[in-house]
């Protein structure tokens, strides 16, 4: 029990200097919450804004899987320990969908304004992951059919909204990428079970309404 509580405190401390904090967070996600994870591509040590992958024009440096690929994501503790023992600074990538949470993301500034509106309305949100450029609201798993019906029923959906469902991924705290630090804007509440997350319908409805109400024109990022 003491080990688990200590691990959770380190997870929520949001440190991103690699080593024990990253492996501890990865183990919490994989083994306690049953979220399949894998290591992302570490930023190129020769240039922080560059990616360690072969693409010299990578637009998400360090914030994506490469080797291993996304299909390797696992909840197996031995594999997670082996990966981060060999790559202690690797970002933590969550494979979204299936039994893991999905996410709805939008640019950071509109996201901050939308969350302020939702707070005033008293809407309950789960964890929110923030990078310097985009924030991702975690939601319950959804199917592409479910998402298609949801979007078809709407008169307007900002083009800057992105949906991370089955076959997608997001980078989790306390990772460091070429884009900067990945942190919790809304940290998971302490507990032994996976954090509660809302339905995608509720989040999309609320975010679209909030963006419309505030007159925010969310840019394509």
Backbone as a ProteinNet text record, in pm:
[ID]
protein_1_A
[PRIMARY]
XXXXXXXXXXXXXXXXXXXXXXXXXXXXXXXXXXXXXXXXXXXXXXXXXXXXXXXXXXXXXXXXXXXXXXXXXXXXXXXXXXXXXXXXXXXXXXXXXXXXXXXXXXXXXXXXXXXXXXXXXXXXXXXXXXXXXXXXXXXXXXXXXXXXXXXXXXXXXXXXXXXXXXXXXXXXXXXXXXXXXXXXXXXXXXXXXXXXXXXXXXXXXXXXXXXXXXXXXXXXX
[TERTIARY]
82.6	0	86.1	192.5	280.1	343.9	381.8	442.3	344.6	216.6	115.7	89.6	75.4	51.1	169	289.9	407.3	413	375.8	374.6	274.3	156.5	54	95.6	162	209.6	311.2	397.5	496	427.6	322.7	247.9	187.4	124.7	54.3	148.1	275.8	370	404.4	377.7	391.8	537	633.4	771.7	790	881.2	899.4	1046.7	1130	1272.3	1314.8	1218.2	1249.8	1278.2	1333.9	1373.3	1254.8	1266.4	1164.5	1024.8	1013.4	880.5	803.7	871.2	803.9	766.4	857.1	824.5	717	718.2	614.1	478.1	473	347	299.5	390.5	353.2	297	356.7	307.3	170	147.6	15.4	-90.3	-63.1	-159.8	-188.1	-82.1	-96.2	-154.5	-102	-139	-255.9	-261.9	-370.7	-495.7	-476.8	-591.3	-624.2	-534.5	-554.3	-565.5	-484.3	-473.1	-352.3	-369.1	-254.5	-162.4	-35.5	61.2	181.2	260.4	386.7	474.6	605.4	692.6	682.3	680.1	684.8	828.3	844.3	976.7	1032.4	1146.2	1206.8	1252.2	1248.1	1296.9	1443.3	1481.6	1619.9	1709.2	1810	1896	1975.1	1988	2061	1975.5	1845.5	1755.8	1621.8	1586.9	1467.5	1339.4	1335.7	1213.6	1208.2	1309.6	1311.2	1273.6	1227	1184.8	1296.6	1296.9	1393.4	1354.6	1237.2	1195.6	1264.5	1254.9	1324.7	1268.9	1149.4	1087.7	1146.1	1222.7	1283.9	1183.7	1061.3	958.1	843.4	870.6	768.2	702.5	570	496.2	461	482.9	455.8	579.3	690.9	817.1	809.9	837.7	838.2	702.7	595.9	461.1	385.7	457.6	390.8	471.9	407.9	482.6	556.7	660.7	731.2	785.1	874.2	930.5	939.9	844.4	743.4	625	548.3	429.9	313.9	207.3	92.8	31.2	34.4	-27.4	43.8	163.7	238.1	192.3	104.4	58.9	7.9	43.7	13.9	-14.4	-73.7	-91.2	-0.7	88.9	176.3	289.6	298.5	396.2	539.3	568	705.3	750.3	660.2	695.3	715.2	627.2	638.5	770.3	802.8	930	1047.4	1046.4	1157.3	1172.2	1058.8	1065.9	1131.9	1080.2	1130	1263.3	1299.8	1434.7	1537.8	1498.9	1588.9	1574.3	1458.7	1433.7	1371.9	1447.9	1390.1	1329.1	1364.6	1308.1	1196	1156.4	1054.9	920.1	851.5	715.7	623.2	517.1	418.3	302.7	280.4	173.5	60.6	-61.2	-181	-246.1	-270.7	-347.6	-496	-563.2	-702.2	-797.9	-914.3	-1017.6	-1010.8	-1104	-1112.4	-1164.7	-1085.2	-1122.8	-1060	-974.8	-907.8	-990.1	-967.8	-1039.7	-1005.9	-1098.9	-1074.2	-1054.5	-1044	-1022.7	-1078.1	-1113	-1149.6	-1050.6	-980.8	-880.1	-909.2	-858.8	-872.3	-756.4	-730.7	-617.9	-626.4	-509.6	-499.9	-582.7	-575.4	-646.4	-798.1	-855.8	-1000	-1037.6	-950.2	-979.5	-988.6	-896.1	-898.7	-1026.8	-1068.8	-1191.4	-1313.9	-1313.9	-1427.8	-1439.7	-1327.6	-1333.4	-1381.8	-1348	-1397.4	-1549.4	-1603.1	-1748.7	-1812.5	-1752.9	-1809.3	-1805	-1699.3	-1691.6	-1805.6	-1832.9	-1940.7	-2076.4	-2088.4	-2213.4	-2224.6	-2115	-2116.5	-2104.5	-2052.9	-2039.1	-1923.1	-1944.9	-1842	-1752.9	-1622.4	-1524.5	-1429	-1370.6	-1266.3	-1130.2	-1026.4	-892.1	-882.2	-800.3	-771.2	-620.2	-569.6	-426	-391.4	-285.1	-248.4	-105.9	-89.4	41.9	44.1	158	160.1	66	29.6	-52.3	-195	-218.2	-351.1	-383.7	-513.4	-563.6	-654.6	-647.7	-729.4	-816.3	-946.9	-1043.3	-1068.5	-1038.1	-1059.7	-1208.5	-1252.4	-1393.2	-1401.4	-1523.7	-1544.4	-1519.1	-1479.8	-1458.5	-1584.6	-1563.1	-1675.6	-1636.7	-1737.9	-1714.1	-1715.8	-1659.8	-1662.5	-1806	-1891.1	-2032	-2099.3	-2072	-2128.8	-2082.6	-1954.5	-1901.6	-1962.2	-1974.9	-2032.2	-2175	-2255.6	-2393.5	-2398.6	-2306.7	-2301.7	-2269.4	-2169.4	-2127.8	-2230.7	-2294.8	-2394	-2513.7	-2547.3	-2664.9	-2640.2	-2516.6	-2485.2	-2482.6	-2529.4	-2524.5	-2382.5	-2304.4	-2170	-2078.8	-1960.5	-1856.4	-1725.8	-1658.6	-1532	-1433.1	-1371.4	-1275.6	-1152.3	-1130.2	-1011.1	-1028.4	-1152.1	-1171.8	-1111.3	-1039.4	-985.4	-1036.2	-1055.3	-1112.9	-1013.6	-977.8	-878	-951.6	-993.5	-1070.4	-991.8	-1063	-998.6	-889	-769.2	-656.3	-583.4	-624.8	-558.9	-471.3	-419.9	-333.1	-323.1	-283.8	-244.2	-124	-49.4	65.3	22.4	65.2	22.9	133.6	95.3	193	261	383.7	460	564.4	520.1	611.8	669.9	786.4	848.7	866.7	812.9	822.6	890	908.7	966.6	875.9	747.4	653.4	653.7	715	717.6	663.4	633.9	588.4	442.1	413.9	276.3	236.4	127.8	89.4	-60.6	-103.2	-246.1	-301.7	-393.7	-469.6	-575.2	-633.8	-721.8	-666.7	-603.8	-539.8	-643.6	-615.4	-705.5	-714.2	-832.1	-847.1	-778.4	-716.3	-650.3	-749	-703	-786.8	-722.4	-768.8	-707.9	-763.4	-881.3	-943.7	-911.7	-936.3	-915.9	-1008.3	-962.5	-1044.7	-1174.8	-1276.1	-1403.8	-1386.3	-1452.3	-1452	-1594.6	-1630	-1766.7	-1788.1	-1914.9	-1948.3	-1902.3	-1868.8	-1822.2	-1932.6	-2060.6	-2170.2	-2178.2	-2168.3	-2178.7	-2065.4	-1945.5	-1829.2	-1839.2	-1871.7	-1879.8	-1990.4	-2108.1	-2217.8	-2174.8	-2112.7	-2075.9	-1965.3	-1865.4	-1753.2	-1799	-1878.6	-1927.6	-2012.1	-2099.1	-2181.5	-2094.7	-1992.6	-1905.7	-1826.8	-1776	-1699.9	-1789.4	-1911.9	-2006.5	-2045.2	-2068.6	-2110	-2000.8	-1875.3	-1765.3	-1715.9	-1769.3	-1728.3	-1586.2	-1533.8	-1395.6	-1389.5	-1304	-1277.9	-1150.9	-1167.7	-1052.7	-973.2	-845.4	-767	-734.6	-700.4	-657.7	-514.7	-497.1	-363.5	-349.7
-120.5	0	125.7	125.4	242.1	267.2	158.4	172.8	233.7	190.6	242	389.6	427.8	568.1	654.1	603.6	679.5	697.2	591.9	600.9	704.5	707.4	801.6	945.9	966.3	1101.9	1147.1	1054.2	1091.8	1119.2	1038.9	1060.6	1199.1	1241.5	1368.7	1486.9	1459.7	1569.8	1638.9	1570.1	1627.2	1656.5	1592.1	1608.9	1545.4	1599.9	1549.3	1534.2	1502.4	1490.6	1347.3	1259.5	1123	1037.6	916.6	829.3	772.3	759.7	691	750	882.6	942.5	896.2	887.5	841.8	694.1	610.9	468.7	445	522.1	509.3	547.7	658.3	700.1	597	547.7	448.5	322.2	280.1	161.4	185.7	305.4	337.4	329.7	393	390.1	245.2	167.5	34.4	-67.3	-71.1	-180.7	-147.5	-23.2	13.3	57.1	128.4	181.3	100.5	7.6	-76.7	6	110.1	189.3	139.3	93	43.8	159.2	145.8	251.4	194	282.8	247.2	371.1	355.5	472.6	547.7	679.6	762.5	787	863.6	896.9	1011.4	991.2	1099	1210.8	1336.4	1446.7	1426.4	1475.9	1467.9	1545.3	1481.3	1552.4	1666.2	1662.5	1769.2	1892.3	1878.8	1992.6	1967	2040.8	2013.7	2018.1	2101.6	2113.5	2009.3	1923.5	1820.4	1686.7	1596.7	1464.7	1363.8	1258.7	1152.2	1053.4	1072.2	982.9	1023	941.2	971.6	1091	1138.2	1247.4	1381.9	1448.5	1575.6	1688.7	1669.3	1772.7	1729.2	1641.3	1591.9	1709.5	1713.2	1825.2	1801.2	1680.5	1650.4	1584.1	1653.1	1590.6	1529.2	1399.7	1328.1	1286.9	1335.5	1312.9	1206.4	1107.3	1000.9	872.5	757.2	630.9	614.1	535.7	501.7	359.3	333.9	201.3	173.8	97.5	15.1	96.5	33.6	97	93	162.1	179	45.9	-53.5	-182.7	-254.6	-208.3	-271.5	-223.9	-124.8	-71.4	-184.3	-177.4	-288.6	-240.9	-330.7	-307.2	-399.5	-470.3	-565.8	-493.8	-517	-445.1	-476.3	-601	-637.5	-564.8	-554.2	-485.6	-336.6	-278	-135.2	-106.5	-190.2	-170.6	-183.1	-277.6	-298.6	-178.9	-131.3	-17	103.2	142.2	266	247.4	124.1	100.9	127.1	97.8	118.7	256.6	319.3	452	540.7	577.4	644.2	780.5	846.2	977.6	971.9	851.6	839.7	891.6	970.5	1013.3	892.4	909.5	803	825.6	730.1	740.3	645.3	697.3	617.5	581.3	452.4	408.5	421.5	515.7	545.4	444.2	431.4	343.8	203.9	119.8	-12.9	-2	-46.3	-31.3	92.3	161.2	281.8	405.4	515.4	638.4	685.3	756	832.2	978.3	1068.2	1208.4	1299.2	1420.3	1530.1	1640.9	1688.4	1791.9	1914.8	2028.7	2156.3	2246.8	2352.1	2440.7	2496.7	2524.9	2556.3	2677.5	2787.7	2908.5	2890.5	2843	2815.5	2712.1	2614.5	2512.8	2574.2	2664.6	2728.9	2808.7	2879.9	2958.7	2868.9	2760	2667.8	2603.8	2564.2	2502.6	2600.8	2727.9	2828.7	2837.9	2833.8	2837.5	2712.9	2597.5	2473.1	2469.9	2526.6	2534	2618.1	2730.9	2818.8	2750.3	2662.3	2589	2469.5	2437.4	2324.8	2189.8	2186.2	2057.9	1978.6	1851.7	1764.2	1711.9	1733.5	1681.8	1588.6	1497.9	1412.4	1475.2	1392.9	1446.3	1521.6	1625.9	1703.9	1712.4	1671.2	1670.5	1794.4	1864	1988.5	1982.6	2024	2054.1	2204.1	2261.8	2405.9	2448.3	2356.2	2394.1	2341.4	2225.6	2165.5	2105.1	2105.9	2038.5	1924.8	1812.8	1696.2	1658.8	1653.4	1614.5	1464.3	1387	1242.9	1211	1117	1076.8	924.5	873.6	729.4	680.2	554.2	500.5	513.6	543.1	555	489.9	453.3	393.1	502.7	473.3	568.8	594.5	490.4	507.7	605.1	588.3	678.3	821.4	839.3	973.3	1033.4	952.2	1002.5	1051.5	976.5	1017.9	1146.6	1156.9	1276.5	1400.4	1391.1	1506.8	1539.7	1437	1459.9	1536.9	1516	1580.5	1727.4	1773.6	1911.4	2002.5	2124.9	2222.9	2273.6	2279.1	2333.6	2266.7	2224.7	2171	2237.7	2306.1	2373.1	2274.9	2317.8	2231.1	2201.8	2280.7	2260.6	2148.1	2098.7	1985.6	1860	1785.1	1657.5	1546.9	1430	1318.2	1202.3	1159	1053.5	928.3	848	729.5	602.9	496.4	368.8	388.2	338.3	353.9	485.3	568	695.9	691.9	808.3	814.4	957.6	972	1100.8	1075.9	1181	1171.3	1213.1	1136.5	1158.5	1221.1	1295.2	1347.1	1231.9	1253	1378.7	1378.8	1359.1	1348	1483.7	1477.2	1595.1	1565.2	1651.8	1632.2	1752.6	1745.2	1858.4	1979.7	1959.3	2070.2	2132	2064.4	2113.2	2009	2053.2	1962.8	1924.2	1797.2	1748.8	1741.5	1807.8	1817.6	1793	1778.3	1768.7	1909.7	1950.8	2073.2	2041.2	1923.1	1869.2	1731.7	1721.2	1595.5	1493	1364.6	1259.4	1265.1	1237.1	1231.6	1106.1	1114.7	996.9	883.3	763.7	645.8	526.4	408.5	287.9	249.9	302.5	268.4	374.8	339.4	435.5	555.4	675.9	795.6	790.4	852.4	867.7	964.2	932.7	1022.3	1034.1	1149.9	1169.4	1107.5	1105.8	1060.3	1162.7	1115.6	1205.8	1303.3	1256.6	1344.7	1467.6	1444.9	1556.7	1655.3	1605.1	1693.7	1773.1	1705.8	1776.8	1882.1	1846	1942.2	2064.1	2039.8	2149.3	2235.3	2173.1	2248.9	2334.4	2277.3	2353.9	2471.8	2448.4	2557	2663.9	2621	2716.8	2800.5	2738	2812.3	2910	2867	2955.6	3073	3045.2	3149.6	3253.4	3210.6	3304.1	3370.6	3325.9	3385.3	3353.2	3241.3	3203.3	3135.6	3184.4	3118.5	3037.2	2907.8	2823.4	2796.8	2834.4	2813.9	2667.5	2633.9	2497.9	2479.6	2397	2368	2217.8
0	0	0	82.1	86.6	-49.1	-119.1	-250.9	-349.5	-345.4	-438	-412.9	-284.5	-252.8	-294.4	-273.5	-314.8	-464.6	-537.5	-683.4	-731	-666.1	-708.6	-678.9	-565.5	-536.3	-640.8	-682.5	-784.5	-917.6	-950.3	-1073.9	-1077	-967.1	-964.1	-941.9	-913.7	-894.3	-1024.5	-1139.2	-1272.6	-1309	-1244.1	-1285.1	-1420.6	-1501.3	-1637.6	-1670.3	-1569	-1594.3	-1620.1	-1648	-1683.8	-1561.7	-1587.8	-1478.7	-1403.9	-1270.3	-1190.3	-1204	-1224.8	-1231.9	-1355.1	-1469.3	-1589.8	-1579.7	-1534.6	-1525	-1420.3	-1311.1	-1209.7	-1265.5	-1339.6	-1401.2	-1502.1	-1587.4	-1688.2	-1623.3	-1511.7	-1442	-1379.9	-1328	-1273.1	-1382.1	-1496.4	-1606.8	-1649.3	-1669.4	-1727	-1629.3	-1507.9	-1417.6	-1326.3	-1276.1	-1185.3	-1260.3	-1369.9	-1444	-1568.1	-1606.9	-1725.3	-1853.7	-1861.8	-1983.8	-2062.6	-2186	-2263.9	-2305.1	-2273.2	-2302.2	-2376	-2431.7	-2495.9	-2498.4	-2517.1	-2519.7	-2651.8	-2643	-2762.1	-2805.3	-2910.8	-2961.1	-2877.8	-2817.4	-2739.3	-2832.4	-2786.6	-2868.9	-2905.8	-3020.2	-3065.9	-2969.5	-2909.5	-2814.8	-2878.3	-3012.1	-3081.2	-3103.7	-3086	-3108.5	-3044	-2939.5	-2859.4	-2941.1	-3042.8	-3121.8	-3233.1	-3240.7	-3343.2	-3281.8	-3367.9	-3322.8	-3345.7	-3265.9	-3283.1	-3391.3	-3454.8	-3562.9	-3693.5	-3799.4	-3924.1	-4001.6	-3966.9	-4042.5	-3999.1	-4084.2	-4044.7	-4028.5	-4079.5	-4070.1	-3978.5	-3884.3	-3792.5	-3719.4	-3720.4	-3659.8	-3514	-3464.9	-3323	-3262.4	-3257.7	-3215.4	-3076.4	-3072.8	-2946.4	-2895.4	-2955.8	-2902.8	-2981.2	-3030.7	-3106.9	-3096.4	-3122.3	-3123.9	-3256.3	-3255.3	-3380	-3372.9	-3279.3	-3260.9	-3111.2	-3055.3	-3121.4	-3172.9	-3262	-3315.8	-3218.4	-3255.6	-3165.6	-3123	-3210.8	-3178.7	-3064.5	-3028.7	-2919	-2781.7	-2775.3	-2646.1	-2557.5	-2428.6	-2339.1	-2197	-2119.9	-1976.3	-1895.4	-1961.8	-1896	-1822.2	-1690.9	-1608.8	-1649	-1685	-1721	-1846.2	-1944.4	-2068.4	-2043.8	-1962.6	-1931.7	-1860.5	-1761.9	-1691.3	-1787.5	-1875.8	-1969.1	-2062.5	-2115.6	-2206.8	-2139.5	-2021.6	-1960.1	-1888.4	-1857.6	-1807.3	-1916.6	-2041.2	-2153.6	-2217.7	-2195.9	-2254.3	-2146.7	-2046.2	-1928	-1954	-2064.5	-2094.3	-2197.4	-2238.6	-2343.3	-2295.7	-2377.6	-2342.6	-2328.4	-2249.2	-2228.7	-2325.4	-2413.4	-2513	-2474.1	-2468.9	-2443.1	-2575.5	-2597	-2713	-2679.2	-2743.2	-2708.9	-2772.6	-2709.8	-2763.1	-2704.6	-2742.8	-2684	-2542.2	-2446.4	-2305.7	-2242.4	-2316.6	-2265.8	-2299	-2227.4	-2261.6	-2402.2	-2460.9	-2582.7	-2541	-2637.9	-2603.2	-2711.4	-2668.9	-2759.4	-2730.9	-2834.5	-2811.4	-2895.6	-2847.1	-2917	-2875.4	-2953.4	-2922.4	-2781.1	-2722.8	-2580.3	-2538.4	-2611.5	-2569.7	-2572.2	-2683.5	-2680.1	-2574.9	-2551.9	-2451	-2312	-2280	-2148.7	-2129.7	-2233.5	-2224	-2213.8	-2291.7	-2286.8	-2148.7	-2089.1	-1956.4	-1851	-1866.4	-1772.5	-1778.3	-1901.1	-1918.3	-1856.7	-1881.8	-1829.6	-1677.3	-1620.3	-1473.4	-1417.3	-1482.2	-1434.7	-1448	-1546.6	-1566.2	-1471.5	-1403.9	-1312.2	-1378.6	-1502.4	-1571.4	-1511.5	-1492.7	-1437.9	-1550.5	-1536.2	-1630.6	-1557.1	-1631.5	-1577.5	-1604.6	-1617.4	-1642	-1775	-1772.8	-1892.8	-1907.2	-2021.9	-2049.6	-2131.2	-2091.6	-2159.2	-2212.1	-2336.4	-2393.1	-2418.5	-2455.3	-2483.2	-2595.3	-2684.1	-2799.6	-2796.1	-2732.6	-2733.7	-2598.1	-2564.1	-2444.8	-2489.5	-2419.3	-2451.8	-2332.6	-2353.9	-2251.4	-2266.3	-2163.9	-2171.5	-2160.2	-2243	-2246.6	-2250.8	-2230.2	-2238.1	-2380.7	-2395.7	-2530.6	-2616	-2743.6	-2836.8	-2969	-3047.3	-3178.3	-3284.3	-3399.3	-3509.6	-3555.4	-3548.9	-3584.8	-3488.9	-3360.7	-3259.9	-3282.9	-3312.1	-3336.1	-3462.5	-3566.4	-3691.9	-3673.8	-3599.3	-3573.9	-3491.9	-3395.5	-3312.1	-3394.3	-3479.4	-3558.8	-3668.1	-3724.7	-3829.4	-3776	-3649.3	-3590	-3556.9	-3569	-3531.7	-3653.3	-3633.8	-3742.3	-3765	-3657.9	-3668.9	-3566.9	-3613.2	-3524.5	-3564.3	-3472.5	-3508.1	-3569.6	-3677.9	-3745.8	-3663.3	-3558.5	-3475.9	-3374.1	-3356.2	-3266.6	-3329.7	-3250.8	-3296.5	-3204.9	-3264.5	-3191.1	-3191	-3071	-3054.1	-3006.9	-3102.5	-3071.5	-3098.4	-3139.1	-3168	-3272.1	-3242.8	-3334.6	-3319.1	-3222.9	-3200.1	-3075.9	-3039.7	-2922.6	-2873	-2748.2	-2691.7	-2601.1	-2572.4	-2482.8	-2342.6	-2243.4	-2105.5	-2021.2	-1916	-1819.5	-1744.7	-1696.1	-1699.4	-1810.8	-1935.1	-2047.9	-2087.6	-2149.6	-2210	-2358.3	-2443.8	-2588	-2651.4	-2781.9	-2853.2	-2853.1	-2822.5	-2812.7	-2673.6	-2577.2	-2439.6	-2343.3	-2223.1	-2117	-2135.4	-2111.5	-2107.9	-1960.8	-1924.1	-1783.1	-1769	-1644.3	-1614.8	-1594.2	-1678.5	-1650.1	-1544.9	-1554	-1449.7	-1414.6	-1299.3	-1260.6	-1218.8	-1241.6	-1191.7	-1039.9	-987.1	-842.5	-788.8	-672	-615	-594.2	-616.3	-599.2	-664.4	-633.4	-687.4	-823.4	-858.7	-985.4	-1090.5	-1215.5	-1324	-1303.9	-1339.8	-1319	-1397.9	-1339.6	-1409.8	-1526.4	-1639.7	-1755.5	-1808.7	-1868.7	-1918	-2055.3	-2098.1	-2232.8	-2336.4	-2455.8	-2560.5	-2602.1	-2601.9	-2642.6	-2553.1	-2423	-2328.6	-2347.8	-2371.6	-2388.2	-2517.9	-2627	-2754.8	-2750.9	-2698.5	-2688.6	-2607.3	-2492.2	-2402.7	-2460.7	-2521.8	-2577.9	-2696.1	-2785.7	-2900.5	-2853.2	-2755.6	-2702.4	-2636.8	-2561	-2492.7	-2592.3	-2696.5	-2797.1	-2872.1	-2899.9	-2968.2	-2879.5	-2751.6	-2658.2	-2638.6	-2631.5	-2607.5	-2734.7	-2848.4	-2974.8	-3012.3	-2960.6	-2989.2	-3124.5	-3209.6	-3336.6	-3319.8	-3295.4	-3265.1	-3392.2	-3396.4	-3517	-3537	-3659.9	-3691.6	-3642.8	-3539.9	-3487.3	-3469.3
[MASK]
+++++++++++++++++++++++++++++++++++++++++++++++++++++++++++++++++++++++++++++++++++++++++++++++++++++++++++++++++++++++++++++++++++++++++++++++++++++++++++++++++++++++++++++++++++++++++++++++++++++++++++++++++++++++++++++

